[in-house]
């Protein structure tokens, strides 16, 4: 009798395994043979283009993705209003190095997002090169006042995960201007966050903190080749002048939206799972990797469930967040509304690391959940998902962090991401169709597993 | 006393781990910060270009790589003579679909490597579409004679490893002409081995087997978009004509060389480890992924050892094989010479799957060795190497197979490989510097581990 019971249990287990294997296989088959993600991305990138918050393109993207979600036959599709900052780049930036009066070399620059303009005639000043913010204190006001501070700490090539290399120098871009202004700098030039040597400046967000408007100084990124050239020139001739002209501007906040679609759960509709990316992008490229890819992959998750006939037990929402790049207003507003309505979010998965070959997921989750994830490995490794990392999550879903909600992020191969990040070559032709589709299928598979087995780990954690 | 011994053993083990970790770290650091692979590839691809066996470019590549190896201060660098086939494409191929006399649509085609030419005026004939060689028998001579057979079985998109998808339809390209000729076909057109829909025909090797010269028929690849167009047109109008003109030619064999460099082992010089790729390529692109990448990565392995001060205990040879693509003469000759000289090869690692992000290795090795590899995982996983697969190896090192020699292949991410394979877009700008460098460092790390611990597994196997 006992033997029979064991056999029955084993048979049930084997059946469950087989059912899961089959469901995951069918998600991958559907993504790879009749996926919609690539077509959607083609439209977002090539028909709409860069989608900076507050721009006409961002508005078009809201309309387009809402309309496409409506075609999927979800239970509900809606727009969640959110006020977003509107910053405009203005006419193309212009910069040169002047070694002697009249003897100049142009270098590629772009204004950092949120920067103030230079005076109409531009700024021309001497340059002081630093490797980081901490050097400003040592140099002191006497060496900085009236000068352009050139932040030139490169991304560390020896980091295998390029996001770590990014994390190791992005403070120069984000806080460089604010800190240099305190020492009387005239402007800052920041080496682009790019591991390649090339001619493309990479923009990105920056902050003046509490600095009064009158004390804000212009901030621009310079291409990595430009940074190398400037640094070499400074070694040979420390008294060169640098000229910068940009006429970007911060306008009033404008109305925008998160785009949300929902399939109501069949068994536990009160428990909400979120899958999302951010709809806004920077303005230089068309935002294909950052984060058009994450948006269309998230939409594809819901389409794949429909396509394969899988009805989630818990409620599943796709959320296309607005304004991740320069404000995080969409993510913040979504979490605020969720709290206000006392919605019970249990799981949130974000894709915001590019549309490259997926290699796994990171999780902001309790240990018990990580053990459950461990048990899913045999189902996911055949799809070449090997990294299941504790720590991380994502920017837009970050504000949801709190009691019981598990945050996760898709981890694609990171080697090429910063070649394109925030630069004019973040464009559609650099996204590979299969890599994009594999990411969507990986995300759908993880949500399927959470929907069916995620609660077990919560039970485990409570039982600890 | 026993406790002390255990502690001592543990300490020794920890020290070994640390030493190995440090050595591997230093290999990666050197590859990522002062790597030479990318510069070498730039020269091979952009200064020399496509290196079809017997071409001037193949000859230039032999000279260039020999000269570069000589700069590395190895113990010995030499050329190993090998006669290779010389096939030339001639003037660009030309093809169209004729729906009515005078109403034609051009389609992109290229001759398959080794194909005969069409008659001077080309061939115009009706088309019979098949999904594979096995359909020829069913159709029989009456439906095939005088027609152009169109092999149109696509690569399976649902395969996660694209090499499996390739393996699933490359028989059409390799044997299609030989088999169709037996039923009196006038020529064959083969759908390009490409998972994307685009306009680039992909060449590749084919064979006529024992077919007399007089019975050989022309064979060409058609781009995937061209194949879709032809197939659709045939459905609407089965009696269309297809025109093909190509004037490729097989010439007499010519003299060429494998390029070999060697560092003599400090402890067991009689044991030889090989690392290699193939120096020849197809002629349409510049052969950057196939297999310029593998060549420069293999050269880089020896440079990294020099750079980091590591002296292999066993003899290490880099072998740049000639004529992998259309004859495998280099690999065959290398193994024949090794046998003749009674050299003891113990390990051979090939890189011939593109210069993409490395994900692991495949092995043609006994089970005991796979257990040893398992013990290396903690050293390699921090570098995102997760796949350690039994089975496979590589084409050029295949002829070395035999008693006691372990064959291995680098496994890069395979998603984009067939977008470029044997086509005019297998070019330098599609190789990412970091991905290439990570592959070289992964190869060096594996060879380091084999050099130090590989014999343990052999001992294990003998002890079984």
PDB file of C-alpha atoms in Angstrom, chain A residues 223-314:
ATOM      1  CA  UNK A 223      32.509  60.229 -26.789  1.00  0.00           C
ATOM      2  CA  UNK A 224      35.162  57.804 -25.531  1.00  0.00           C
ATOM      3  CA  UNK A 225      37.473  58.656 -28.447  1.00  0.00           C
ATOM      4  CA  UNK A 226      36.877  62.333 -27.708  1.00  0.00           C
ATOM      5  CA  UNK A 227      37.727  61.743 -24.054  1.00  0.00           C
ATOM      6  CA  UNK A 228      40.978  59.979 -24.984  1.00  0.00           C
ATOM      7  CA  UNK A 229      41.897  62.800 -27.344  1.00  0.00           C
ATOM      8  CA  UNK A 230      41.106  65.489 -24.780  1.00  0.00           C
ATOM      9  CA  UNK A 231      43.063  63.674 -22.079  1.00  0.00           C
ATOM     10  CA  UNK A 232      46.112  63.237 -24.318  1.00  0.00           C
ATOM     11  CA  UNK A 233      45.957  66.835 -25.436  1.00  0.00           C
ATOM     12  CA  UNK A 234      45.794  68.001 -21.817  1.00  0.00           C
ATOM     13  CA  UNK A 235      48.926  66.032 -20.964  1.00  0.00           C
ATOM     14  CA  UNK A 236      50.830  67.704 -23.781  1.00  0.00           C
ATOM     15  CA  UNK A 237      49.367  71.146 -23.218  1.00  0.00           C
ATOM     16  CA  UNK A 238      47.532  71.696 -19.938  1.00  0.00           C
ATOM     17  CA  UNK A 239      46.437  75.222 -20.859  1.00  0.00           C
ATOM     18  CA  UNK A 240      44.182  74.360 -23.827  1.00  0.00           C
ATOM     19  CA  UNK A 241      40.664  75.771 -23.893  1.00  0.00           C
ATOM     20  CA  UNK A 242      37.483  73.790 -24.358  1.00  0.00           C
ATOM     21  CA  UNK A 243      34.451  75.267 -26.059  1.00  0.00           C
ATOM     22  CA  UNK A 244      30.937  73.944 -25.423  1.00  0.00           C
ATOM     23  CA  UNK A 245      27.625  75.121 -26.735  1.00  0.00           C
ATOM     24  CA  UNK A 246      24.264  73.533 -26.029  1.00  0.00           C
ATOM     25  CA  UNK A 247      20.761  74.974 -25.760  1.00  0.00           C
ATOM     26  CA  UNK A 248      18.783  72.268 -24.003  1.00  0.00           C
ATOM     27  CA  UNK A 249      15.955  73.298 -21.691  1.00  0.00           C
ATOM     28  CA  UNK A 250      13.782  71.986 -18.887  1.00  0.00           C
ATOM     29  CA  UNK A 251      10.124  72.858 -19.604  1.00  0.00           C
ATOM     30  CA  UNK A 252       7.036  72.476 -17.432  1.00  0.00           C
ATOM     31  CA  UNK A 253       5.884  68.976 -16.534  1.00  0.00           C
ATOM     32  CA  UNK A 254       3.360  67.498 -18.939  1.00  0.00           C
ATOM     33  CA  UNK A 255       0.664  64.854 -18.757  1.00  0.00           C
ATOM     34  CA  UNK A 256       1.632  61.345 -19.780  1.00  0.00           C
ATOM     35  CA  UNK A 257       0.645  57.769 -18.984  1.00  0.00           C
ATOM     36  CA  UNK A 258       1.651  54.285 -17.959  1.00  0.00           C
ATOM     37  CA  UNK A 259       0.032  51.804 -20.335  1.00  0.00           C
ATOM     38  CA  UNK A 260      -1.496  48.833 -18.532  1.00  0.00           C
ATOM     39  CA  UNK A 261      -3.152  45.628 -19.690  1.00  0.00           C
ATOM     40  CA  UNK A 262      -4.589  42.940 -17.465  1.00  0.00           C
ATOM     41  CA  UNK A 263      -5.696  39.329 -17.537  1.00  0.00           C
ATOM     42  CA  UNK A 264      -7.726  38.482 -14.454  1.00  0.00           C
ATOM     43  CA  UNK A 265      -6.557  35.421 -12.514  1.00  0.00           C
ATOM     44  CA  UNK A 266      -8.777  32.348 -12.658  1.00  0.00           C
ATOM     45  CA  UNK A 267      -8.128  31.212  -9.098  1.00  0.00           C
ATOM     46  CA  UNK A 268      -6.557  34.014  -7.089  1.00  0.00           C
ATOM     47  CA  UNK A 269      -7.465  37.203  -8.933  1.00  0.00           C
ATOM     48  CA  UNK A 270      -6.623  39.345  -5.908  1.00  0.00           C
ATOM     49  CA  UNK A 271      -2.945  38.426  -6.245  1.00  0.00           C
ATOM     50  CA  UNK A 272      -1.297  40.568  -8.900  1.00  0.00           C
ATOM     51  CA  UNK A 273       1.757  39.711 -10.979  1.00  0.00           C
ATOM     52  CA  UNK A 274       3.361  42.487 -13.031  1.00  0.00           C
ATOM     53  CA  UNK A 275       5.558  42.195 -16.106  1.00  0.00           C
ATOM     54  CA  UNK A 276       6.944  45.347 -17.611  1.00  0.00           C
ATOM     55  CA  UNK A 277       9.493  47.592 -19.224  1.00  0.00           C
ATOM     56  CA  UNK A 278       9.662  51.330 -19.800  1.00  0.00           C
ATOM     57  CA  UNK A 279       8.077  52.997 -22.759  1.00  0.00           C
ATOM     58  CA  UNK A 280      10.124  56.171 -22.659  1.00  0.00           C
ATOM     59  CA  UNK A 281      13.687  56.266 -23.956  1.00  0.00           C
ATOM     60  CA  UNK A 282      16.411  58.782 -24.596  1.00  0.00           C
ATOM     61  CA  UNK A 283      16.186  60.846 -27.731  1.00  0.00           C
ATOM     62  CA  UNK A 284      19.464  60.104 -29.531  1.00  0.00           C
ATOM     63  CA  UNK A 285      18.648  56.631 -30.865  1.00  0.00           C
ATOM     64  CA  UNK A 286      15.277  54.989 -31.207  1.00  0.00           C
ATOM     65  CA  UNK A 287      15.431  53.242 -27.817  1.00  0.00           C
ATOM     66  CA  UNK A 288      15.301  49.722 -29.234  1.00  0.00           C
ATOM     67  CA  UNK A 289      17.379  48.058 -26.535  1.00  0.00           C
ATOM     68  CA  UNK A 290      16.549  50.622 -23.819  1.00  0.00           C
ATOM     69  CA  UNK A 291      13.777  49.782 -23.410  1.00  0.00           C
ATOM     70  CA  UNK A 292      11.623  49.107 -26.457  1.00  0.00           C
ATOM     71  CA  UNK A 293      12.807  45.502 -26.129  1.00  0.00           C
ATOM     72  CA  UNK A 294      11.531  45.218 -22.546  1.00  0.00           C
ATOM     73  CA  UNK A 295       8.136  46.671 -23.522  1.00  0.00           C
ATOM     74  CA  UNK A 296       7.481  44.362 -26.450  1.00  0.00           C
ATOM     75  CA  UNK A 297       8.772  41.340 -24.515  1.00  0.00           C
ATOM     76  CA  UNK A 298       6.359  42.152 -21.691  1.00  0.00           C
ATOM     77  CA  UNK A 299       3.446  42.532 -24.123  1.00  0.00           C
ATOM     78  CA  UNK A 300       4.509  39.278 -25.733  1.00  0.00           C
ATOM     79  CA  UNK A 301       4.267  37.424 -22.409  1.00  0.00           C
ATOM     80  CA  UNK A 302       0.505  38.034 -22.301  1.00  0.00           C
ATOM     81  CA  UNK A 303       0.133  37.215 -25.986  1.00  0.00           C
ATOM     82  CA  UNK A 304       2.054  33.951 -25.541  1.00  0.00           C
ATOM     83  CA  UNK A 305      -0.272  32.909 -22.712  1.00  0.00           C
ATOM     84  CA  UNK A 306      -3.308  33.629 -24.921  1.00  0.00           C
ATOM     85  CA  UNK A 307      -1.697  31.867 -27.871  1.00  0.00           C
ATOM     86  CA  UNK A 308      -0.860  28.723 -25.927  1.00  0.00           C
ATOM     87  CA  UNK A 309      -4.154  28.722 -24.068  1.00  0.00           C
ATOM     88  CA  UNK A 310      -2.644  29.280 -20.649  1.00  0.00           C
ATOM     89  CA  UNK A 311      -4.938  31.151 -18.256  1.00  0.00           C
ATOM     90  CA  UNK A 312      -2.981  32.525 -15.275  1.00  0.00           C
ATOM     91  CA  UNK A 313      -4.345  31.613 -11.849  1.00  0.00           C
ATOM     92  CA  UNK A 314      -3.278  34.972 -10.483  1.00  0.00           C
TER      93      UNK A 314
END
